[in-house]
Amino acid sequence: MLRTIRKPGVTTPQQNKPNEKKVELSTTPARQVLARLFTYLSPYRRRMLLTIVTYMMCVTIAQFYPFIDRILIDQYIALKVIDQGFYLVIVVAVVLHVINMIGFGVRSVSITHISQDLLFDLRSQLFRHVEHLSFNFHELWPVGKTMSRFLSDVSTLNDFLTNQIATVFHDATSAVIIVILMFIIDPGMALVALVTLPILVIAAAVLRPRIHAGWEVVREYNTRFNIFLAENISGMRVIQAFVREMTNYNQFRQSNDTLVRSWLDVTNISARLGPIVEITRAAGLAAVLYVASNQIGLTNHSLTVGTLVAFTSYINALWGPISTFTNVYLVLQATIASAEKIFELLDTPPKVVDAPNAPALPKVTGEITLDHVTFTYDGTRNVLHDISLNFEAGHLVALVGQTGSGKTTIASLINRFYDVTGGRILIDGHDIRSISLKSLHSQIAVVMQEPFIFTDTLMNNIRYGRPDATLADVIAAAKMANCHDFLVKLPEGYETLAHERGSQFSGGQKQLISIARAILADTPILVLDEATSAVDTQTEMLIQEALERLMKGRTAIVIAHRLSTIRKASQIVVLKEGKIVEIGNHESLVNRPGGYYARLCRAQMVGEH
Amino acid sequence: MRRLLGFLRPHWLLVLWLGVLNLALAGLMTVAPMVTKAIVDDVITARQIALLPGYIALLFGVALIRAIAQYFYGRDRELLGQVVITDIRTALYKKLLALQYSFYDNEQTGRLMSRITSDVESTRVFLAFILIDAALQVTVIFVMLFALITLDAAMAVIAVVPTLLSGITLYVLYQRWRSINRNIQEQNAVASGVLQDSLSGIKVVKSFAQEEQEQGKYEKAVKELRRLNILANFRWYTRYPFINTVPRLMQLTLIAIGGYQVISGGISIGTLVASISYTGLMLGAANALGTQLTALGQTSTAAVRIFEMLDEPVRIKSSEHAIRLNEVKGEVLYQNVGFKYMTAKAHTLKDINLHIPAGTSLAVVGATGAGKTTLVHLLGRFYDPTSGSVMVDGHDVRTVDLDDLRRQIGIVAQDGLLFSASIGDNIALGRPDATQEEIERAANLAQAHAFIIALPDGYKTMIGERGIGLSGGQRQRVAIARAILLNPKILILDDSMSAVDAETERLLQDAIGSVMQGRTTILIAHRMSTVQKADRIIVLREGEIVEQGTHEELLRSGGYYQHVLELQRMTASESMEDVLNRAPEPVNTLRVD
């Protein structure tokens, strides 16, 4: 019976279940998340200060409008005197407005600069972080999930930082100034006007946790929906070939319905805030009018028309922002949810990191030693058991064994895509954990089982490991890799733009391009992962020839099933269930009675004959 | 734009309801200033204090009605947004399901994703929020204008002209904003493309230590995005104040002129107060409208791209009077078939004539790029031939129902693409109703059963995006099981054992040998052991059939096939003798574990 290692992709079976009912909620307090978001503003303190000052100025001026109107009414119109003073006040009003508008322009442009710079910082940081995360992460997180951090979550933050912060700030400042002005005009009346405000505050506080939880659920379903879509788009050929359109369409409807329902659930709760705002405002206004009219009776004309006008304006101006504030509040919830998701990603530590002050690996000859190496992906089952091996510099080593025997794992460990669980790996006597990852990777070239082609020119694809290579270098490498001939036949030659994943090229062509890439990278160590199997015989001859040129003078670790490749190896390591069962060269292994390799050879021979 | 509104048509009742609420909210706004006017004139000036409670009650009553309207407005606006978004997403998804392979040949997943996620989201915000809210603000402005006119006709003139002026200015501004926004959205797609590439190719990125190069590419894209955003905002915010100025100037003019009229006794002071309130409300509405318009530009470009995708022609679909196929015998005929990819210069297939009798097998051999995969894609009608015709059981594939046709064909593609679902569900991809027994039988034949039951949750084990976590060979076996489960009359194996190790391949070949019984099978393979199992072999070269016949016939012909075979021998020669000296053991004892 075949035993298969438990690779990381399958260790968390619940990962992407599309319609799972339970949604785990976050535990980080909202304030903490926001506080952290605001730390991103700290590099822009000076510009922030300028913006805030301008803001304060504008908001104050704007709230003086009713104040000025009051003066015009009470001191001129009500007294039926219209003189130069009246016009002077109007001129002052116009000048104030102009200043206000200039300030508006300045602060808006300034806040745009800040928020755009901040977004740039955040995106770069996120990208850098994701790029440096270890393989454990990339195998667990579907590309769609990571993409949605960059797309929907960052754009939520974008909206927040660009539009909403400004609005919140504006509303908060004007509220403070309005309250101050109200107290200046008439302290008693001001108290009356504000009497209903606490009701609003309490209502908001009650609804708040439910709304927050609701948006969390929405985010989660949204992410799942996106993963579903991303996968459907990239797997569309298979869906069509298997006439799965209806089934997937139903899954789509279901996924969409779940998302829509969770959305409506939360908006139904938040819609309740609207009427509360409306009623408390009316109550405030009514209270002012009522008290005012009593004052009219009592103190004889203490309430002027101008004051009444000003207060009506102020109450509207105070509640207006509060009513939009509930919208902002929704955005805020969404923002916190998005920020949490982004921070969660940023807080995922890369498992494989440089040791502090790790020196660069000097140019190596390529001698590799595995010293009692043990490895497990999931902490429970060992994929490699106590492997000790020595690969001589400049020689070809073939790793042989069944699927799941640990060949790929050994190759990944040499690349330090994972860290060994036990033992150590040495290159030219350096423990690979003690040197910098970058210097390690720049001395190892990898040719993968499924070659990856970037959406870029073929030129850039080939010089991927050495971006400064000249066209002549690239052509030389392509010639050695036997792909120059078909590349020059393309309409735009080396400047041809590859489609996503190089979809216009065949598997063999992609293979040749990736060999050219490895040749140009010119590293002392080479890892080849089953790279020889997916093409027809003629192309394989081309590939074999290219590989021979590539492997020459390098330590080459090859995971291959082709006898022709294995036979050339100076060392053949036969693995079974994470252990070395046989080791030696072809001649010494092929006739060993009952040997695994001997049987493998026969199977292959029968197959090929 | 008109087309975008078309998405609202099926929900006209909901839109109408929101319109009514809209009008009610705006209309009721005029009451408060009227009450204030009455209080100023009747209570304060004329000292009829007894009237006050009535006015206050009126004010409160109106607020109550407004509160209720507000609730429904807030709630149902979201509902509208969600029903519209569902319609658009569904339309897009249906389109994606219907679009042919050639569309996907030229599209990036990231780009398509941003259509269906961020573009749709922008459209939702537009239709349900910006449009409806903007309608509310415009209604408010007009209602206030109307209220002003009824209050005092002379005042109206002061109000109407500036309002019109600012409307025109807004429109001009908006047009400019829109063009920049189109660039912003495009740049957004570029940045997503870079991101998608780096994430999918992370293994290559890391192993070539090119994290910094990728970082550079991404930063370049994002920097341009930043530049465009700043530009757009700069243009908007440095011009927008002019619009904001109009209502304030209007207010001050009202006070000045109204003040004269109050003194001359033309109007009451209450009327002046009310008109100031009205202009104040207009000021607020104009402000809000400005903010909403900035978002408008972003949306309309998103909508344009959504429609571009919806308009993408579906080139391959069942014809109206398509023939329904229940079960075919599996006879395949290619008649003078030529094919050229849309973006290619040269033909990929030239004048192919090929007859595969029902139940027989055909191996297709040829160099990379010879047209092998294209040839089988034409049979499932994933592309239509440029010339000639492909027939199944005597029916031109273009005349039969597409789903019926594809149900007859089981394809195992080169890369065993798996979905984020359980392994069992992945095998049952083409037959979601299959029983566990059937699934296991198929997996057994595909040599996949053993490794599947060794997984933590057996057939229920979830596998990640693109089948990360399974090796290439395991994925291919799952893909083979998937095709076997379909029990198709026509089976296509497109180089589907390339990543399987030699021993498993031996076992698979036997299994496939038995699966091939009674089916028309097309094999694209490179190993002679597989190829020679076929009843007939064709050799393709640059899109043409250069040789055909049985294995023996081709061996004797001394042509390309024999040449290829020799090449293959050479790659595994020398000590082959050593191996052959020992008598080969029977194949089925080769199982190691």
Short mmCIF file of N, CA, C and O in Angstrom, two decimals, chain A residues 1 4 13 82 87 97 108 112 117 124 128 131 133 143 150-151 226 231-232 237 240 244 249 256 263 267-268 278 282 293 296 301 309 402-403 441 450 455 464-465 500 506 533-536 539 564 586 602 604 607, chain B residues 47 52 63 66 70 75 78 82 86 89-90 93 97 99 101 105 108-109 117 197 206 210 213-215 226 245 260 263 273 366-368 420 429 451 462 465 471 474-475 495 498 501-502 526 529 571 575 585 593:
data_model
loop_
_atom_site.label_atom_id
_atom_site.label_comp_id
_atom_site.label_asym_id
_atom_site.label_seq_id
_atom_site.Cartn_x
_atom_site.Cartn_y
_atom_site.Cartn_z
N MET A 1 0.83 -1.20 0.00
CA MET A 1 0.00 0.00 0.00
C MET A 1 0.87 1.26 0.00
O MET A 1 1.84 1.35 0.72
N THR A 4 1.35 7.96 1.91
CA THR A 4 1.58 9.30 1.42
C THR A 4 1.84 10.22 2.59
O THR A 4 1.17 10.16 3.61
N PRO A 13 -7.97 20.73 6.95
CA PRO A 13 -9.04 20.42 6.01
C PRO A 13 -10.19 21.44 6.04
O PRO A 13 -10.92 21.56 5.08
N ILE A 82 -30.20 99.75 8.72
CA ILE A 82 -29.24 99.16 7.81
C ILE A 82 -28.27 100.27 7.41
O ILE A 82 -28.61 101.17 6.64
N TYR A 87 -23.25 96.43 5.97
CA TYR A 87 -22.49 95.99 4.79
C TYR A 87 -21.12 95.49 5.18
O TYR A 87 -20.60 94.55 4.60
N HIS A 97 -15.66 83.47 4.06
CA HIS A 97 -16.00 82.34 3.21
C HIS A 97 -14.85 82.01 2.25
O HIS A 97 -14.51 80.85 2.03
N SER A 108 -7.71 69.57 1.80
CA SER A 108 -8.12 68.39 1.05
C SER A 108 -6.96 67.81 0.28
O SER A 108 -6.74 66.60 0.27
N THR A 112 -5.07 64.24 0.96
CA THR A 112 -4.92 63.26 -0.12
C THR A 112 -3.48 62.77 -0.19
O THR A 112 -3.23 61.57 -0.31
N ASP A 117 0.24 58.47 0.43
CA ASP A 117 1.56 58.03 0.85
C ASP A 117 1.44 56.87 1.83
O ASP A 117 2.17 55.89 1.77
N SER A 124 3.22 48.47 0.16
CA SER A 124 4.59 47.97 0.02
C SER A 124 4.94 47.06 1.18
O SER A 124 5.56 46.01 0.99
N ARG A 128 5.96 43.26 0.79
CA ARG A 128 7.26 42.80 1.25
C ARG A 128 7.08 41.64 2.23
O ARG A 128 7.75 40.62 2.16
N GLU A 131 5.79 38.47 0.54
CA GLU A 131 6.87 37.93 -0.28
C GLU A 131 7.88 37.15 0.57
O GLU A 131 8.49 36.20 0.11
N LEU A 133 7.18 35.67 3.49
CA LEU A 133 6.58 34.60 4.30
C LEU A 133 7.04 33.24 3.77
O LEU A 133 7.31 33.08 2.59
N VAL A 143 -4.12 31.81 -3.05
CA VAL A 143 -3.76 33.10 -3.63
C VAL A 143 -4.93 34.08 -3.55
O VAL A 143 -4.75 35.26 -3.24
N PHE A 150 -5.15 42.54 -0.34
CA PHE A 150 -4.61 43.67 -1.09
C PHE A 150 -5.71 44.44 -1.80
O PHE A 150 -5.63 45.64 -1.96
N LEU A 151 -6.70 43.73 -2.27
CA LEU A 151 -7.72 44.41 -3.07
C LEU A 151 -8.80 44.98 -2.18
O LEU A 151 -8.85 46.19 -1.95
N ASN A 226 -14.84 35.25 -2.65
CA ASN A 226 -13.75 35.59 -3.56
C ASN A 226 -12.89 34.39 -3.89
O ASN A 226 -12.47 34.22 -5.04
N GLU A 231 -11.07 30.59 -7.89
CA GLU A 231 -10.82 29.22 -8.29
C GLU A 231 -11.65 28.83 -9.50
O GLU A 231 -11.19 28.13 -10.39
N ASN A 232 -12.86 29.32 -9.54
CA ASN A 232 -13.72 29.03 -10.68
C ASN A 232 -13.16 29.62 -11.96
O ASN A 232 -13.25 29.03 -13.03
N ARG A 237 -11.69 25.96 -17.48
CA ARG A 237 -11.58 24.96 -18.54
C ARG A 237 -12.08 23.60 -18.06
O ARG A 237 -12.77 22.88 -18.78
N GLN A 240 -15.88 23.53 -17.69
CA GLN A 240 -16.57 23.38 -18.97
C GLN A 240 -16.40 21.97 -19.52
O GLN A 240 -17.35 21.38 -20.04
N ARG A 244 -19.89 21.10 -15.79
CA ARG A 244 -20.21 21.36 -14.40
C ARG A 244 -20.90 22.70 -14.23
O ARG A 244 -21.08 23.18 -13.11
N TYR A 249 -22.87 26.85 -10.86
CA TYR A 249 -23.77 28.00 -10.83
C TYR A 249 -24.58 27.97 -9.53
O TYR A 249 -24.75 28.99 -8.86
N ASN A 256 -23.29 33.37 -2.86
CA ASN A 256 -23.72 34.76 -2.97
C ASN A 256 -24.86 35.06 -2.00
O ASN A 256 -24.87 36.09 -1.33
N TRP A 263 -24.99 40.41 4.90
CA TRP A 263 -24.90 41.86 4.69
C TRP A 263 -26.19 42.54 5.15
O TRP A 263 -26.18 43.52 5.89
N THR A 267 -26.98 45.41 8.07
CA THR A 267 -27.50 46.73 7.73
C THR A 267 -28.88 46.96 8.34
O THR A 267 -29.26 48.08 8.61
N ASN A 268 -29.61 45.87 8.56
CA ASN A 268 -30.91 46.03 9.23
C ASN A 268 -30.72 46.54 10.65
O ASN A 268 -31.52 47.33 11.15
N GLU A 278 -33.05 61.10 14.15
CA GLU A 278 -34.10 62.01 13.72
C GLU A 278 -34.95 62.48 14.90
O GLU A 278 -35.25 63.66 15.08
N ALA A 282 -35.37 66.28 16.72
CA ALA A 282 -36.65 66.99 16.83
C ALA A 282 -36.93 67.32 18.29
O ALA A 282 -37.42 68.42 18.61
N SER A 293 -40.09 79.86 24.50
CA SER A 293 -41.39 80.54 24.58
C SER A 293 -41.75 80.85 26.02
O SER A 293 -42.35 81.88 26.33
N ILE A 296 -40.02 83.85 26.94
CA ILE A 296 -40.69 85.04 26.40
C ILE A 296 -41.69 85.56 27.41
O ILE A 296 -41.76 86.75 27.69
N HIS A 301 -38.98 89.00 26.43
CA HIS A 301 -38.14 89.26 25.27
C HIS A 301 -36.66 88.97 25.44
O HIS A 301 -35.80 89.60 24.82
N VAL A 309 -32.80 81.76 15.32
CA VAL A 309 -32.27 81.35 14.02
C VAL A 309 -30.94 80.61 14.20
O VAL A 309 -30.72 79.53 13.66
N GLN A 402 9.26 6.46 -4.51
CA GLN A 402 7.87 6.65 -4.90
C GLN A 402 7.36 8.01 -4.49
O GLN A 402 7.98 8.70 -3.68
N THR A 403 6.20 8.33 -5.01
CA THR A 403 5.53 9.56 -4.60
C THR A 403 5.40 9.55 -3.09
O THR A 403 4.95 8.56 -2.52
N HIS A 441 19.92 31.41 -1.57
CA HIS A 441 19.10 31.23 -2.78
C HIS A 441 19.82 31.66 -4.04
O HIS A 441 19.58 31.12 -5.10
N GLU A 450 6.50 21.98 -12.57
CA GLU A 450 5.64 22.79 -13.43
C GLU A 450 6.28 24.16 -13.55
O GLU A 450 6.18 24.98 -12.66
N THR A 455 4.14 36.94 -16.17
CA THR A 455 3.49 37.78 -17.17
C THR A 455 4.42 38.94 -17.48
O THR A 455 4.27 40.03 -16.95
N TYR A 464 15.50 36.27 -15.16
CA TYR A 464 14.80 36.49 -13.89
C TYR A 464 15.76 36.49 -12.70
O TYR A 464 15.65 37.30 -11.79
N GLY A 465 16.70 35.56 -12.71
CA GLY A 465 17.62 35.47 -11.58
C GLY A 465 18.77 36.47 -11.66
O GLY A 465 19.50 36.65 -10.70
N GLU A 500 -0.63 35.10 -18.80
CA GLU A 500 -0.59 34.61 -17.43
C GLU A 500 -0.11 33.17 -17.41
O GLU A 500 -0.62 32.33 -18.12
N SER A 506 3.74 25.66 -24.73
CA SER A 506 3.50 24.28 -24.32
C SER A 506 4.36 23.98 -23.09
O SER A 506 5.28 24.73 -22.76
N SER A 533 9.87 15.11 -17.31
CA SER A 533 8.87 14.12 -17.67
C SER A 533 7.71 14.57 -18.56
O SER A 533 7.07 13.74 -19.17
N ALA A 534 7.41 15.84 -18.65
CA ALA A 534 6.14 16.21 -19.26
C ALA A 534 6.18 16.50 -20.77
O ALA A 534 5.34 17.20 -21.27
N VAL A 535 7.14 16.01 -21.49
CA VAL A 535 7.21 16.38 -22.91
C VAL A 535 7.40 15.18 -23.82
O VAL A 535 7.71 14.07 -23.38
N ASP A 536 7.27 15.45 -25.10
CA ASP A 536 7.43 14.38 -26.07
C ASP A 536 8.92 14.08 -26.27
O ASP A 536 9.79 14.82 -25.85
N THR A 539 11.31 16.78 -27.93
CA THR A 539 11.58 17.90 -27.04
C THR A 539 12.42 17.41 -25.87
O THR A 539 13.28 18.10 -25.37
N SER A 564 17.34 7.33 -17.89
CA SER A 564 18.43 7.95 -18.62
C SER A 564 19.11 9.01 -17.77
O SER A 564 20.33 9.18 -17.83
N HIS A 586 24.58 3.57 -10.42
CA HIS A 586 23.72 2.67 -11.20
C HIS A 586 24.27 1.24 -11.22
O HIS A 586 23.56 0.28 -10.93
N ARG A 602 13.77 -2.25 -13.93
CA ARG A 602 13.08 -3.21 -14.79
C ARG A 602 11.71 -2.67 -15.20
O ARG A 602 11.33 -2.77 -16.35
N GLN A 604 10.81 0.34 -15.52
CA GLN A 604 11.01 1.41 -16.49
C GLN A 604 11.38 0.82 -17.85
O GLN A 604 10.89 1.24 -18.88
N GLY A 607 8.54 -0.65 -19.44
CA GLY A 607 7.70 0.46 -19.86
C GLY A 607 8.19 1.07 -21.15
O GLY A 607 7.41 1.38 -22.04
N ARG B 47 -46.74 87.59 19.82
CA ARG B 47 -46.95 87.17 21.21
C ARG B 47 -48.20 86.32 21.42
O ARG B 47 -48.88 86.41 22.42
N LEU B 52 -48.00 78.07 20.62
CA LEU B 52 -46.73 77.36 20.65
C LEU B 52 -46.82 75.84 20.78
O LEU B 52 -46.21 75.12 19.97
N ALA B 63 -41.22 65.03 12.66
CA ALA B 63 -39.96 64.33 12.92
C ALA B 63 -40.19 62.83 13.07
O ALA B 63 -39.39 62.01 12.61
N ARG B 66 -40.70 61.39 9.71
CA ARG B 66 -39.39 61.36 9.05
C ARG B 66 -38.52 60.22 9.59
O ARG B 66 -37.78 59.58 8.84
N GLN B 70 -36.98 57.38 7.46
CA GLN B 70 -35.53 57.24 7.50
C GLN B 70 -35.12 55.78 7.68
O GLN B 70 -34.20 55.30 7.03
N ARG B 75 -32.78 51.00 5.34
CA ARG B 75 -32.82 49.56 5.22
C ARG B 75 -32.98 49.11 3.77
O ARG B 75 -32.25 48.28 3.25
N GLU B 78 -30.11 49.48 1.22
CA GLU B 78 -29.17 48.36 1.28
C GLU B 78 -29.72 47.16 0.53
O GLU B 78 -29.02 46.45 -0.17
N GLN B 82 -28.09 45.17 -2.61
CA GLN B 82 -27.78 43.75 -2.62
C GLN B 82 -28.50 42.99 -3.73
O GLN B 82 -27.93 42.08 -4.31
N THR B 86 -26.44 41.20 -6.78
CA THR B 86 -26.64 39.79 -7.07
C THR B 86 -26.92 39.59 -8.56
O THR B 86 -26.37 38.70 -9.19
N ARG B 89 -23.59 40.23 -10.48
CA ARG B 89 -22.65 39.13 -10.28
C ARG B 89 -23.10 37.89 -11.03
O ARG B 89 -22.30 37.21 -11.67
N THR B 90 -24.40 37.63 -10.95
CA THR B 90 -24.93 36.44 -11.62
C THR B 90 -24.72 36.55 -13.12
O THR B 90 -24.29 35.59 -13.77
N TYR B 93 -21.07 35.98 -13.79
CA TYR B 93 -20.66 34.59 -13.58
C TYR B 93 -21.18 33.70 -14.70
O TYR B 93 -20.46 32.85 -15.21
N LEU B 97 -19.07 31.40 -17.28
CA LEU B 97 -19.31 29.98 -17.53
C LEU B 97 -19.47 29.71 -19.02
O LEU B 97 -19.12 28.64 -19.51
N LEU B 99 -18.23 31.61 -21.59
CA LEU B 99 -17.15 32.03 -22.49
C LEU B 99 -16.21 30.87 -22.83
O LEU B 99 -15.95 30.00 -22.02
N TYR B 101 -12.75 28.83 -24.39
CA TYR B 101 -11.34 28.74 -24.00
C TYR B 101 -10.53 29.92 -24.52
O TYR B 101 -9.66 30.42 -23.82
N ASP B 105 -7.62 32.16 -22.73
CA ASP B 105 -6.23 32.14 -23.18
C ASP B 105 -5.59 33.51 -23.00
O ASP B 105 -4.40 33.63 -22.78
N GLN B 108 -6.17 37.40 -17.64
CA GLN B 108 -5.55 37.09 -16.36
C GLN B 108 -6.64 36.90 -15.30
O GLN B 108 -7.59 37.68 -15.25
N THR B 109 -6.46 35.91 -14.46
CA THR B 109 -7.44 35.66 -13.41
C THR B 109 -7.63 36.90 -12.53
O THR B 109 -8.75 37.27 -12.19
N THR B 117 -15.29 41.56 -8.43
CA THR B 117 -15.29 42.00 -7.03
C THR B 117 -15.35 43.53 -6.94
O THR B 117 -16.40 44.09 -6.68
N ASP B 197 0.72 37.60 -10.11
CA ASP B 197 1.86 36.91 -10.69
C ASP B 197 2.87 36.54 -9.61
O ASP B 197 3.34 35.41 -9.56
N LYS B 206 11.18 33.09 -4.84
CA LYS B 206 12.05 32.81 -3.69
C LYS B 206 13.31 32.06 -4.11
O LYS B 206 14.40 32.36 -3.64
N GLN B 210 14.57 36.67 -5.79
CA GLN B 210 14.17 37.89 -6.49
C GLN B 210 13.05 38.64 -5.79
O GLN B 210 12.26 39.33 -6.43
N GLN B 213 13.23 42.27 -6.64
CA GLN B 213 12.80 42.63 -8.00
C GLN B 213 11.27 42.70 -8.07
O GLN B 213 10.70 43.62 -8.64
N GLU B 214 10.62 41.72 -7.44
CA GLU B 214 9.16 41.71 -7.42
C GLU B 214 8.64 42.93 -6.68
O GLU B 214 7.67 43.57 -7.08
N GLN B 215 9.30 43.22 -5.56
CA GLN B 215 8.92 44.39 -4.77
C GLN B 215 9.00 45.64 -5.64
O GLN B 215 8.12 46.49 -5.62
N ARG B 226 -0.63 55.93 -6.95
CA ARG B 226 -0.62 57.05 -6.01
C ARG B 226 -0.63 58.38 -6.76
O ARG B 226 -1.38 59.28 -6.44
N THR B 245 -19.26 77.94 -2.91
CA THR B 245 -19.39 79.36 -2.63
C THR B 245 -20.76 79.89 -3.01
O THR B 245 -21.29 80.79 -2.36
N TYR B 260 -33.65 94.59 3.74
CA TYR B 260 -34.31 95.79 3.23
C TYR B 260 -35.81 95.62 3.22
O TYR B 260 -36.58 96.48 3.63
N ILE B 263 -37.44 95.74 6.55
CA ILE B 263 -37.54 97.11 7.04
C ILE B 263 -38.63 97.87 6.30
O ILE B 263 -39.44 98.57 6.89
N VAL B 273 -36.25 84.55 8.13
CA VAL B 273 -35.65 83.45 8.90
C VAL B 273 -35.85 82.12 8.17
O VAL B 273 -34.92 81.32 8.00
N GLY B 366 3.88 13.48 -31.32
CA GLY B 366 4.39 14.63 -32.05
C GLY B 366 5.19 15.52 -31.14
O GLY B 366 5.12 15.41 -29.92
N ALA B 367 5.96 16.40 -31.75
CA ALA B 367 6.81 17.29 -30.97
C ALA B 367 5.95 18.33 -30.26
O ALA B 367 4.78 18.50 -30.57
N THR B 368 6.57 19.01 -29.31
CA THR B 368 5.90 20.09 -28.62
C THR B 368 5.42 21.13 -29.63
O THR B 368 6.16 21.49 -30.54
N SER B 420 -10.71 23.58 -4.45
CA SER B 420 -10.72 23.57 -2.99
C SER B 420 -11.99 22.87 -2.52
O SER B 420 -13.00 23.51 -2.27
N LEU B 429 -16.43 15.46 -9.74
CA LEU B 429 -16.64 16.76 -10.39
C LEU B 429 -17.69 16.72 -11.49
O LEU B 429 -18.59 17.54 -11.55
N PHE B 451 -3.41 6.02 -1.94
CA PHE B 451 -2.88 7.22 -1.29
C PHE B 451 -3.99 8.07 -0.67
O PHE B 451 -3.76 8.77 0.31
N MET B 462 -9.72 17.79 2.54
CA MET B 462 -9.85 18.98 1.71
C MET B 462 -8.50 19.26 1.04
O MET B 462 -7.46 19.11 1.68
N GLU B 465 -6.25 25.39 -2.85
CA GLU B 465 -6.35 25.98 -4.17
C GLU B 465 -5.31 25.37 -5.08
O GLU B 465 -4.16 25.23 -4.74
N SER B 471 1.09 15.88 -4.65
CA SER B 471 2.17 15.95 -5.63
C SER B 471 1.57 15.91 -7.03
O SER B 471 0.41 15.56 -7.22
N GLN B 474 0.07 12.61 -7.88
CA GLN B 474 -1.20 12.35 -7.18
C GLN B 474 -2.34 13.12 -7.82
O GLN B 474 -3.43 12.60 -8.01
N ARG B 475 -2.06 14.34 -8.18
CA ARG B 475 -3.10 15.17 -8.80
C ARG B 475 -3.55 14.55 -10.12
O ARG B 475 -4.73 14.51 -10.44
N ASP B 495 -1.57 13.59 -22.18
CA ASP B 495 -0.28 13.58 -21.50
C ASP B 495 -0.49 13.55 -19.99
O ASP B 495 0.14 14.29 -19.25
N SER B 498 2.39 12.22 -17.05
CA SER B 498 3.76 12.71 -17.13
C SER B 498 4.42 12.82 -15.76
O SER B 498 5.61 12.60 -15.62
N ASP B 501 5.24 8.57 -11.21
CA ASP B 501 6.52 7.85 -11.28
C ASP B 501 6.36 6.55 -12.06
O ASP B 501 5.26 6.06 -12.30
N ALA B 502 7.48 6.02 -12.45
CA ALA B 502 7.50 4.92 -13.41
C ALA B 502 6.66 3.72 -12.95
O ALA B 502 5.91 3.14 -13.73
N HIS B 526 3.97 10.21 -24.56
CA HIS B 526 5.34 10.29 -25.04
C HIS B 526 6.10 9.00 -24.82
O HIS B 526 7.14 8.79 -25.39
N SER B 529 5.71 2.78 -24.37
CA SER B 529 4.91 1.73 -23.76
C SER B 529 3.43 2.10 -23.80
O SER B 529 2.57 1.24 -23.98
N THR B 571 18.36 7.46 -25.30
CA THR B 571 18.42 8.12 -24.00
C THR B 571 18.48 7.12 -22.86
O THR B 571 18.83 7.46 -21.75
N SER B 575 23.33 0.31 -20.60
CA SER B 575 23.18 -0.83 -19.70
C SER B 575 21.79 -1.47 -19.77
O SER B 575 21.44 -2.26 -18.93
N GLU B 585 10.48 -9.82 -14.15
CA GLU B 585 9.43 -10.41 -13.34
C GLU B 585 8.09 -9.94 -13.85
O GLU B 585 8.00 -8.90 -14.48
N ASP B 593 5.08 -1.62 -1.81
CA ASP B 593 4.57 -1.56 -0.43
C ASP B 593 3.49 -2.59 -0.18
O ASP B 593 2.56 -2.67 -0.96
#
